[in-house]
Amino acid sequence: MLQSVSRIRPQQADPPALEVEDLVVRFDTARGSLHAVDGVSFELQPGETLGLVGESGCGKSTLGRSILRLNEPAGGSIRLQGEELVGRSRRDLQPLRRRVQMVFQDPSASLDPRWTVGRLLAEPLEIHGIGNRRDRAERVRKLLAQVGLPVDAAQRYPHEFSGGQRQRIGIARALALEPDVIICDEPVSALDVSVQAQILNLLVDLQRNTGVALLFISHDLSVVEYIADRIAVMYLGRIVELAPRESLWRNPRHPYTRALLEAVPRLGGRRKPAAPLQGDLPSPYAPPAGCRFHTRCPFAVERCRSEQPQLSGVGHQVACHRADELIQPPA
């Protein structure tokens, strides 16, 4: 089992590397308006890793893609070192795009199979007019060395590599422009466990050497426990708990977070469950009024059904009306 790592964090910068405030993302479909992200706020400091976890369909990947404006926000603010991204035209976004990059879940789908690795890694440099051909070739060689691939990999095609090696290529491509922030969208979920560990250790080493901030999206809490400094738990488009890794693992305060942690296998058995989740995940087309988790929560009271809790607290934040009193399920 992976053991969490301890890293020395740089001094917090002012402003943060990334600020997201009241972000809203909706999709208009034949069935109606799908509420994918609804009022999400967080900050990411330089050199920090924020883990974003939750069930499939909770809006994690949509949130990550929206930060890059791959999905257009319906409202809210996204600031990159204080510079607003929402509302900018594509032309105005161009110089800012080099400062935030993405590593996708499936490297096979994100790497053009018709291009050599060298061309794939040089393309971002060409788009942003960085260096001449010789400079770009040298940068490609350095990127391959950074991610542990041989120099001759530049002449080969993505299909000639294993899944783990292709993900290394994806990471090298994200690093090409020396960004301030990298969004990692389930970057190890399609890999074998042994390869997962290699990629996670690579990300940790690269972060130490470059100071890049990581938003690490995953449904696997054991992976997030290993790599993240802080963890944000997302449910049906909203963040319900946000805390330092150790604090959240030792003292989860939201019933949904508890349920997720109880499902994580442990040596010697799982945590003793407090109460099982009931019912199915509500539809994002018609999210419940009040607390969105109340339809599955064994601790819900009338207030939970009518009033939406806000994320509050210092350091360890939670969006739950009963977080301070929650010990046993109500009789």
CSV table of C-alpha atoms in Angstrom, one decimal:
chain,number,residue,atom,x,y,z
A,1,MET,CA,0.0,0.0,0.0
A,2,LEU,CA,1.2,3.5,-0.8
A,3,GLN,CA,2.4,5.5,2.2
A,4,SER,CA,1.7,9.2,2.2
A,5,VAL,CA,4.6,11.5,1.6
A,6,SER,CA,5.7,14.6,3.6
A,7,ARG,CA,6.9,17.5,1.5
A,8,ILE,CA,8.2,20.9,2.6
A,9,ARG,CA,5.9,23.6,1.2
A,10,PRO,CA,7.1,26.9,-0.1
A,11,GLN,CA,5.9,30.1,1.5
A,12,GLN,CA,2.3,30.9,0.5
A,13,ALA,CA,2.3,33.4,-2.3
A,14,ASP,CA,0.0,36.4,-2.6
A,15,PRO,CA,-2.1,35.9,-4.7
A,16,PRO,CA,-2.5,32.1,-4.8
A,17,ALA,CA,-1.6,30.2,-7.9
A,18,LEU,CA,-5.3,29.5,-8.6
A,19,GLU,CA,-8.5,30.8,-7.1
A,20,VAL,CA,-11.9,29.5,-7.9
A,21,GLU,CA,-14.9,31.4,-6.5
A,22,ASP,CA,-18.6,30.4,-6.8
A,23,LEU,CA,-18.0,28.6,-10.0
A,24,VAL,CA,-21.1,27.4,-11.8
A,25,VAL,CA,-21.2,25.1,-14.8
A,26,ARG,CA,-24.5,23.9,-16.4
A,27,PHE,CA,-25.2,22.0,-19.6
A,28,ASP,CA,-28.5,22.6,-21.6
A,29,THR,CA,-29.8,19.3,-22.8
A,30,ALA,CA,-33.0,17.8,-24.2
A,31,ARG,CA,-33.8,16.7,-20.7
A,32,GLY,CA,-33.3,20.2,-19.3
A,33,SER,CA,-30.4,22.0,-17.5
A,34,LEU,CA,-27.8,19.7,-16.0
A,35,HIS,CA,-26.2,21.2,-12.8
A,36,ALA,CA,-22.7,19.9,-13.1
A,37,VAL,CA,-20.9,22.4,-10.8
A,38,ASP,CA,-22.8,24.7,-8.5
A,39,GLY,CA,-21.0,27.3,-6.4
A,40,VAL,CA,-17.6,25.8,-5.9
A,41,SER,CA,-14.8,27.8,-4.3
A,42,PHE,CA,-11.2,26.9,-3.3
A,43,GLU,CA,-7.7,28.2,-3.5
A,44,LEU,CA,-4.5,26.4,-4.6
A,45,GLN,CA,-1.1,27.7,-3.4
A,46,PRO,CA,2.2,27.5,-5.4
A,47,GLY,CA,3.8,24.1,-4.9
A,48,GLU,CA,0.7,22.6,-3.2
A,49,THR,CA,-1.3,19.5,-4.3
A,50,LEU,CA,-5.1,19.7,-3.7
A,51,GLY,CA,-6.9,16.4,-4.1
A,52,LEU,CA,-10.5,16.5,-5.5
A,53,VAL,CA,-12.5,13.3,-4.7
A,54,GLY,CA,-16.0,12.1,-5.1
A,55,GLU,CA,-18.3,9.6,-6.8
A,56,SER,CA,-18.5,9.3,-10.6
A,57,GLY,CA,-20.8,12.0,-11.9
A,58,CYS,CA,-20.2,14.5,-9.0
A,59,GLY,CA,-18.6,17.1,-11.3
A,60,LYS,CA,-14.9,16.6,-10.6
A,61,SER,CA,-13.7,16.4,-14.2
A,62,THR,CA,-16.1,19.1,-15.4
A,63,LEU,CA,-14.6,21.4,-12.7
A,64,GLY,CA,-11.1,20.6,-13.9
A,65,ARG,CA,-12.0,21.2,-17.6
A,66,SER,CA,-13.8,24.4,-16.8
A,67,ILE,CA,-10.7,25.9,-15.1
A,68,LEU,CA,-9.1,25.6,-18.6
A,69,ARG,CA,-12.2,27.0,-20.2
A,70,LEU,CA,-12.7,23.7,-22.1
A,71,ASN,CA,-16.2,23.8,-20.5
A,72,GLU,CA,-17.6,27.4,-20.3
A,73,PRO,CA,-18.7,28.5,-16.8
A,74,ALA,CA,-22.2,29.9,-16.4
A,75,GLY,CA,-21.0,32.0,-13.5
A,76,GLY,CA,-18.3,32.6,-10.9
A,77,SER,CA,-14.6,33.5,-11.1
A,78,ILE,CA,-11.4,31.7,-12.0
A,79,ARG,CA,-8.2,33.6,-11.2
A,80,LEU,CA,-4.7,32.5,-12.2
A,81,GLN,CA,-2.3,34.4,-9.9
A,82,GLY,CA,-4.8,37.2,-9.7
A,83,GLU,CA,-5.7,37.3,-13.4
A,84,GLU,CA,-9.3,36.6,-14.3
A,85,LEU,CA,-10.0,33.9,-16.9
A,86,VAL,CA,-13.8,34.0,-17.0
A,87,GLY,CA,-15.1,36.3,-19.7
A,88,ARG,CA,-11.9,36.6,-21.7
A,89,SER,CA,-11.9,35.9,-25.4
A,90,ARG,CA,-9.9,33.1,-26.9
A,91,ARG,CA,-7.3,35.5,-28.1
A,92,ASP,CA,-7.0,37.1,-24.6
A,93,LEU,CA,-6.7,33.6,-23.1
A,94,GLN,CA,-3.8,32.6,-25.3
A,95,PRO,CA,-0.9,33.9,-23.2
A,96,LEU,CA,-2.5,32.6,-20.0
A,97,ARG,CA,-3.1,29.1,-21.3
A,98,ARG,CA,0.6,28.3,-21.1
A,99,ARG,CA,0.5,28.8,-17.3
A,100,VAL,CA,-2.2,26.2,-16.6
A,101,GLN,CA,-2.0,22.7,-18.3
A,102,MET,CA,-3.8,19.4,-18.0
A,103,VAL,CA,-2.9,15.7,-17.8
A,104,PHE,CA,-5.8,13.6,-19.0
A,105,GLN,CA,-7.0,10.3,-17.8
A,106,ASP,CA,-6.4,8.4,-21.1
A,107,PRO,CA,-3.1,9.3,-22.7
A,108,SER,CA,-4.0,7.2,-25.8
A,109,ALA,CA,-6.9,9.5,-26.5
A,110,SER,CA,-5.1,12.8,-25.7
A,111,LEU,CA,-1.9,12.0,-27.8
A,112,ASP,CA,-2.3,12.2,-31.6
A,113,PRO,CA,-1.3,8.8,-32.9
A,114,ARG,CA,-0.1,10.2,-36.2
A,115,TRP,CA,2.6,12.3,-34.6
A,116,THR,CA,5.9,11.3,-33.2
A,117,VAL,CA,6.5,12.0,-29.5
A,118,GLY,CA,9.0,14.7,-30.4
A,119,ARG,CA,6.4,16.5,-32.5
A,120,LEU,CA,3.8,16.2,-29.7
A,121,LEU,CA,6.1,17.7,-27.2
A,122,ALA,CA,7.4,20.5,-29.5
A,123,GLU,CA,3.9,21.6,-30.6
A,124,PRO,CA,3.1,23.7,-27.5
A,125,LEU,CA,6.4,25.5,-27.9
A,126,GLU,CA,5.6,26.2,-31.6
A,127,ILE,CA,2.1,27.5,-30.8
A,128,HIS,CA,3.5,30.0,-28.2
A,129,GLY,CA,6.4,31.0,-30.4
A,130,ILE,CA,9.1,29.7,-27.9
A,131,GLY,CA,12.6,29.2,-29.3
A,132,ASN,CA,13.7,28.1,-32.8
A,133,ARG,CA,13.8,24.5,-34.1
A,134,ARG,CA,17.1,23.7,-32.3
A,135,ASP,CA,15.9,25.2,-29.0
A,136,ARG,CA,12.7,23.2,-29.2
A,137,ALA,CA,14.6,20.0,-30.0
A,138,GLU,CA,16.8,20.5,-26.9
A,139,ARG,CA,13.7,21.3,-24.8
A,140,VAL,CA,12.1,18.0,-26.0
A,141,ARG,CA,15.3,16.1,-24.9
A,142,LYS,CA,15.2,17.7,-21.5
A,143,LEU,CA,11.5,16.9,-21.1
A,144,LEU,CA,12.0,13.2,-21.9
A,145,ALA,CA,14.8,13.0,-19.4
A,146,GLN,CA,12.6,14.7,-16.8
A,147,VAL,CA,9.9,12.0,-17.1
A,148,GLY,CA,12.3,9.1,-17.3
A,149,LEU,CA,12.2,8.3,-21.0
A,150,PRO,CA,15.1,7.8,-23.4
A,151,VAL,CA,16.1,10.4,-25.9
A,152,ASP,CA,15.2,8.1,-28.9
A,153,ALA,CA,11.6,8.1,-27.7
A,154,ALA,CA,11.2,11.4,-29.6
A,155,GLN,CA,11.3,9.5,-32.9
A,156,ARG,CA,8.7,6.9,-31.9
A,157,TYR,CA,4.8,7.0,-31.9
A,158,PRO,CA,2.5,6.8,-28.9
A,159,HIS,CA,1.3,3.3,-29.8
A,160,GLU,CA,4.8,2.0,-29.4
A,161,PHE,CA,4.8,2.7,-25.6
A,162,SER,CA,3.1,1.1,-22.6
A,163,GLY,CA,0.3,2.8,-20.8
A,164,GLY,CA,2.6,4.1,-18.1
A,165,GLN,CA,5.0,5.4,-20.6
A,166,ARG,CA,2.3,7.1,-22.6
A,167,GLN,CA,1.2,8.9,-19.3
A,168,ARG,CA,4.8,10.0,-18.9
A,169,ILE,CA,4.6,11.5,-22.3
A,170,GLY,CA,1.3,13.3,-21.3
A,171,ILE,CA,3.0,14.7,-18.2
A,172,ALA,CA,6.0,15.8,-20.3
A,173,ARG,CA,3.6,17.6,-22.7
A,174,ALA,CA,1.9,19.4,-19.7
A,175,LEU,CA,5.4,20.5,-18.4
A,176,ALA,CA,6.6,21.8,-21.8
A,177,LEU,CA,5.5,25.4,-21.2
A,178,GLU,CA,6.6,25.4,-17.5
A,179,PRO,CA,3.1,26.1,-16.2
A,180,ASP,CA,2.2,27.4,-12.7
A,181,VAL,CA,-0.7,24.9,-12.4
A,182,ILE,CA,-1.3,21.4,-13.7
A,183,ILE,CA,-4.7,19.8,-13.5
A,184,CYS,CA,-4.4,16.0,-13.3
A,185,ASP,CA,-7.7,14.3,-14.2
A,186,GLU,CA,-7.6,10.7,-13.0
A,187,PRO,CA,-4.1,10.4,-14.3
A,188,VAL,CA,-3.4,6.9,-12.9
A,189,SER,CA,-6.9,5.3,-12.8
A,190,ALA,CA,-6.3,3.3,-16.1
A,191,LEU,CA,-2.9,2.0,-15.0
A,192,ASP,CA,-1.8,-1.1,-13.1
A,193,VAL,CA,-1.1,-0.6,-9.4
A,194,SER,CA,2.7,-0.9,-9.7
A,195,VAL,CA,2.7,1.6,-12.6
A,196,GLN,CA,0.4,3.9,-10.6
A,197,ALA,CA,3.0,4.2,-7.9
A,198,GLN,CA,5.7,5.1,-10.5
A,199,ILE,CA,3.6,7.9,-12.0
A,200,LEU,CA,2.7,9.3,-8.5
A,201,ASN,CA,6.3,9.3,-7.4
A,202,LEU,CA,7.2,11.0,-10.7
A,203,LEU,CA,4.6,13.8,-10.1
A,204,VAL,CA,5.9,14.3,-6.5
A,205,ASP,CA,9.5,14.6,-7.8
A,206,LEU,CA,8.6,16.9,-10.6
A,207,GLN,CA,6.7,19.1,-8.1
A,208,ARG,CA,9.6,19.3,-5.8
A,209,ASN,CA,11.9,20.3,-8.7
A,210,THR,CA,9.6,22.8,-10.4
A,211,GLY,CA,7.3,24.2,-7.7
A,212,VAL,CA,4.2,23.6,-9.9
A,213,ALA,CA,0.8,23.4,-8.1
A,214,LEU,CA,-1.3,20.3,-8.8
A,215,LEU,CA,-5.1,19.9,-8.7
A,216,PHE,CA,-5.3,16.1,-8.5
A,217,ILE,CA,-8.7,14.7,-9.4
A,218,SER,CA,-9.4,11.1,-8.5
A,219,HIS,CA,-12.1,8.7,-7.2
A,220,ASP,CA,-9.5,6.7,-5.3
A,221,LEU,CA,-9.0,8.0,-1.8
A,222,SER,CA,-5.9,5.9,-1.1
A,223,VAL,CA,-4.2,7.6,-4.1
A,224,VAL,CA,-5.2,11.0,-3.0
A,225,GLU,CA,-4.0,10.3,0.6
A,226,TYR,CA,-0.6,9.6,-0.8
A,227,ILE,CA,-0.1,12.7,-3.0
A,228,ALA,CA,-2.3,15.5,-1.6
A,229,ASP,CA,-1.6,18.2,0.9
A,230,ARG,CA,-5.3,19.1,1.2
A,231,ILE,CA,-8.4,17.2,0.1
A,232,ALA,CA,-11.7,18.6,-1.2
A,233,VAL,CA,-14.7,16.2,-1.2
A,234,MET,CA,-17.3,16.8,-3.9
A,235,TYR,CA,-20.9,15.7,-3.9
A,236,LEU,CA,-23.4,16.4,-6.7
A,237,GLY,CA,-21.6,19.6,-7.9
A,238,ARG,CA,-20.7,21.0,-4.6
A,239,ILE,CA,-17.7,20.8,-2.2
A,240,VAL,CA,-18.9,19.4,1.1
A,241,GLU,CA,-15.6,19.1,3.0
A,242,LEU,CA,-12.2,20.7,2.5
A,243,ALA,CA,-9.3,20.0,4.9
A,244,PRO,CA,-5.6,19.1,5.3
A,245,ARG,CA,-5.0,15.5,4.4
A,246,GLU,CA,-4.2,14.4,8.0
A,247,SER,CA,-7.1,16.2,9.5
A,248,LEU,CA,-9.6,14.8,7.0
A,249,TRP,CA,-8.3,11.3,7.4
A,250,ARG,CA,-8.2,11.4,11.2
A,251,ASN,CA,-11.5,13.3,11.7
A,252,PRO,CA,-13.9,13.3,8.8
A,253,ARG,CA,-16.8,15.6,9.7
A,254,HIS,CA,-19.2,15.2,6.8
A,255,PRO,CA,-21.3,12.0,6.7
A,256,TYR,CA,-20.5,11.6,3.0
A,257,THR,CA,-16.8,11.8,3.6
A,258,ARG,CA,-17.1,9.2,6.4
A,259,ALA,CA,-18.9,6.9,4.0
A,260,LEU,CA,-16.1,7.3,1.4
A,261,LEU,CA,-13.4,6.6,4.0
A,262,GLU,CA,-15.2,3.5,5.3
A,263,ALA,CA,-15.0,2.0,1.9
A,264,VAL,CA,-11.2,2.3,1.6
A,265,PRO,CA,-9.6,-1.1,2.3
A,266,ARG,CA,-7.1,-1.1,5.2
A,267,LEU,CA,-4.6,-3.6,6.5
A,268,GLY,CA,-6.3,-5.6,9.2
A,269,GLY,CA,-9.8,-4.7,7.9
A,270,ARG,CA,-11.8,-1.6,7.1
A,271,ARG,CA,-12.9,1.1,9.5
A,272,LYS,CA,-15.9,0.2,11.6
A,273,PRO,CA,-18.8,1.7,9.7
A,274,ALA,CA,-20.9,4.4,11.4
A,275,ALA,CA,-23.9,4.1,9.1
A,276,PRO,CA,-24.4,2.9,5.6
A,277,LEU,CA,-25.5,5.2,2.8
A,278,GLN,CA,-29.1,4.8,1.7
A,279,GLY,CA,-30.7,5.3,-1.7
A,280,ASP,CA,-29.3,6.3,-5.1
A,281,LEU,CA,-27.4,9.4,-6.2
A,282,PRO,CA,-30.0,12.1,-7.0
A,283,SER,CA,-30.3,13.4,-10.6
A,284,PRO,CA,-28.1,16.4,-11.4
A,285,TYR,CA,-31.0,17.6,-13.6
A,286,ALA,CA,-33.1,18.1,-10.4
A,287,PRO,CA,-30.8,18.3,-7.4
A,288,PRO,CA,-32.6,18.1,-4.0
A,289,ALA,CA,-33.4,21.3,-2.1
A,290,GLY,CA,-31.4,22.1,1.0
A,291,CYS,CA,-28.4,19.8,1.6
A,292,ARG,CA,-27.9,17.8,-1.5
A,293,PHE,CA,-26.8,14.8,0.6
A,294,HIS,CA,-29.9,14.7,2.8
A,295,THR,CA,-31.7,12.1,0.7
A,296,ARG,CA,-29.0,9.5,1.6
A,297,CYS,CA,-27.9,10.8,5.0
A,298,PRO,CA,-28.9,8.9,8.1
A,299,PHE,CA,-28.4,12.1,10.2
A,300,ALA,CA,-30.7,14.4,8.2
A,301,VAL,CA,-33.2,16.6,10.0
A,302,GLU,CA,-35.9,19.0,8.7
A,303,ARG,CA,-33.4,21.8,8.4
A,304,CYS,CA,-31.2,19.7,6.1
A,305,ARG,CA,-34.2,19.3,3.7
A,306,SER,CA,-34.9,23.0,3.4
A,307,GLU,CA,-31.6,25.0,4.0
A,308,GLN,CA,-28.5,24.5,2.0
A,309,PRO,CA,-25.4,24.4,4.3
A,310,GLN,CA,-22.4,26.6,3.4
A,311,LEU,CA,-18.8,25.5,3.6
A,312,SER,CA,-17.5,27.0,6.8
A,313,GLY,CA,-14.7,26.7,9.3
A,314,VAL,CA,-11.0,27.6,9.7
A,315,GLY,CA,-8.5,25.1,8.2
A,316,HIS,CA,-11.0,22.2,8.3
A,317,GLN,CA,-14.1,23.3,6.4
A,318,VAL,CA,-17.4,21.4,6.2
A,319,ALA,CA,-20.8,22.0,4.7
A,320,CYS,CA,-23.1,20.2,7.2
A,321,HIS,CA,-25.7,21.6,9.6
A,322,ARG,CA,-24.9,18.9,12.2
A,323,ALA,CA,-21.1,18.6,11.9
A,324,ASP,CA,-20.5,19.8,15.4
A,325,GLU,CA,-23.0,17.5,17.1
A,326,LEU,CA,-22.7,14.4,14.9
A,327,ILE,CA,-21.6,11.4,16.9
A,328,GLN,CA,-24.3,8.7,16.6
A,329,PRO,CA,-27.2,8.4,14.2
A,330,PRO,CA,-30.4,10.0,15.5
A,331,ALA,CA,-32.7,7.6,17.3
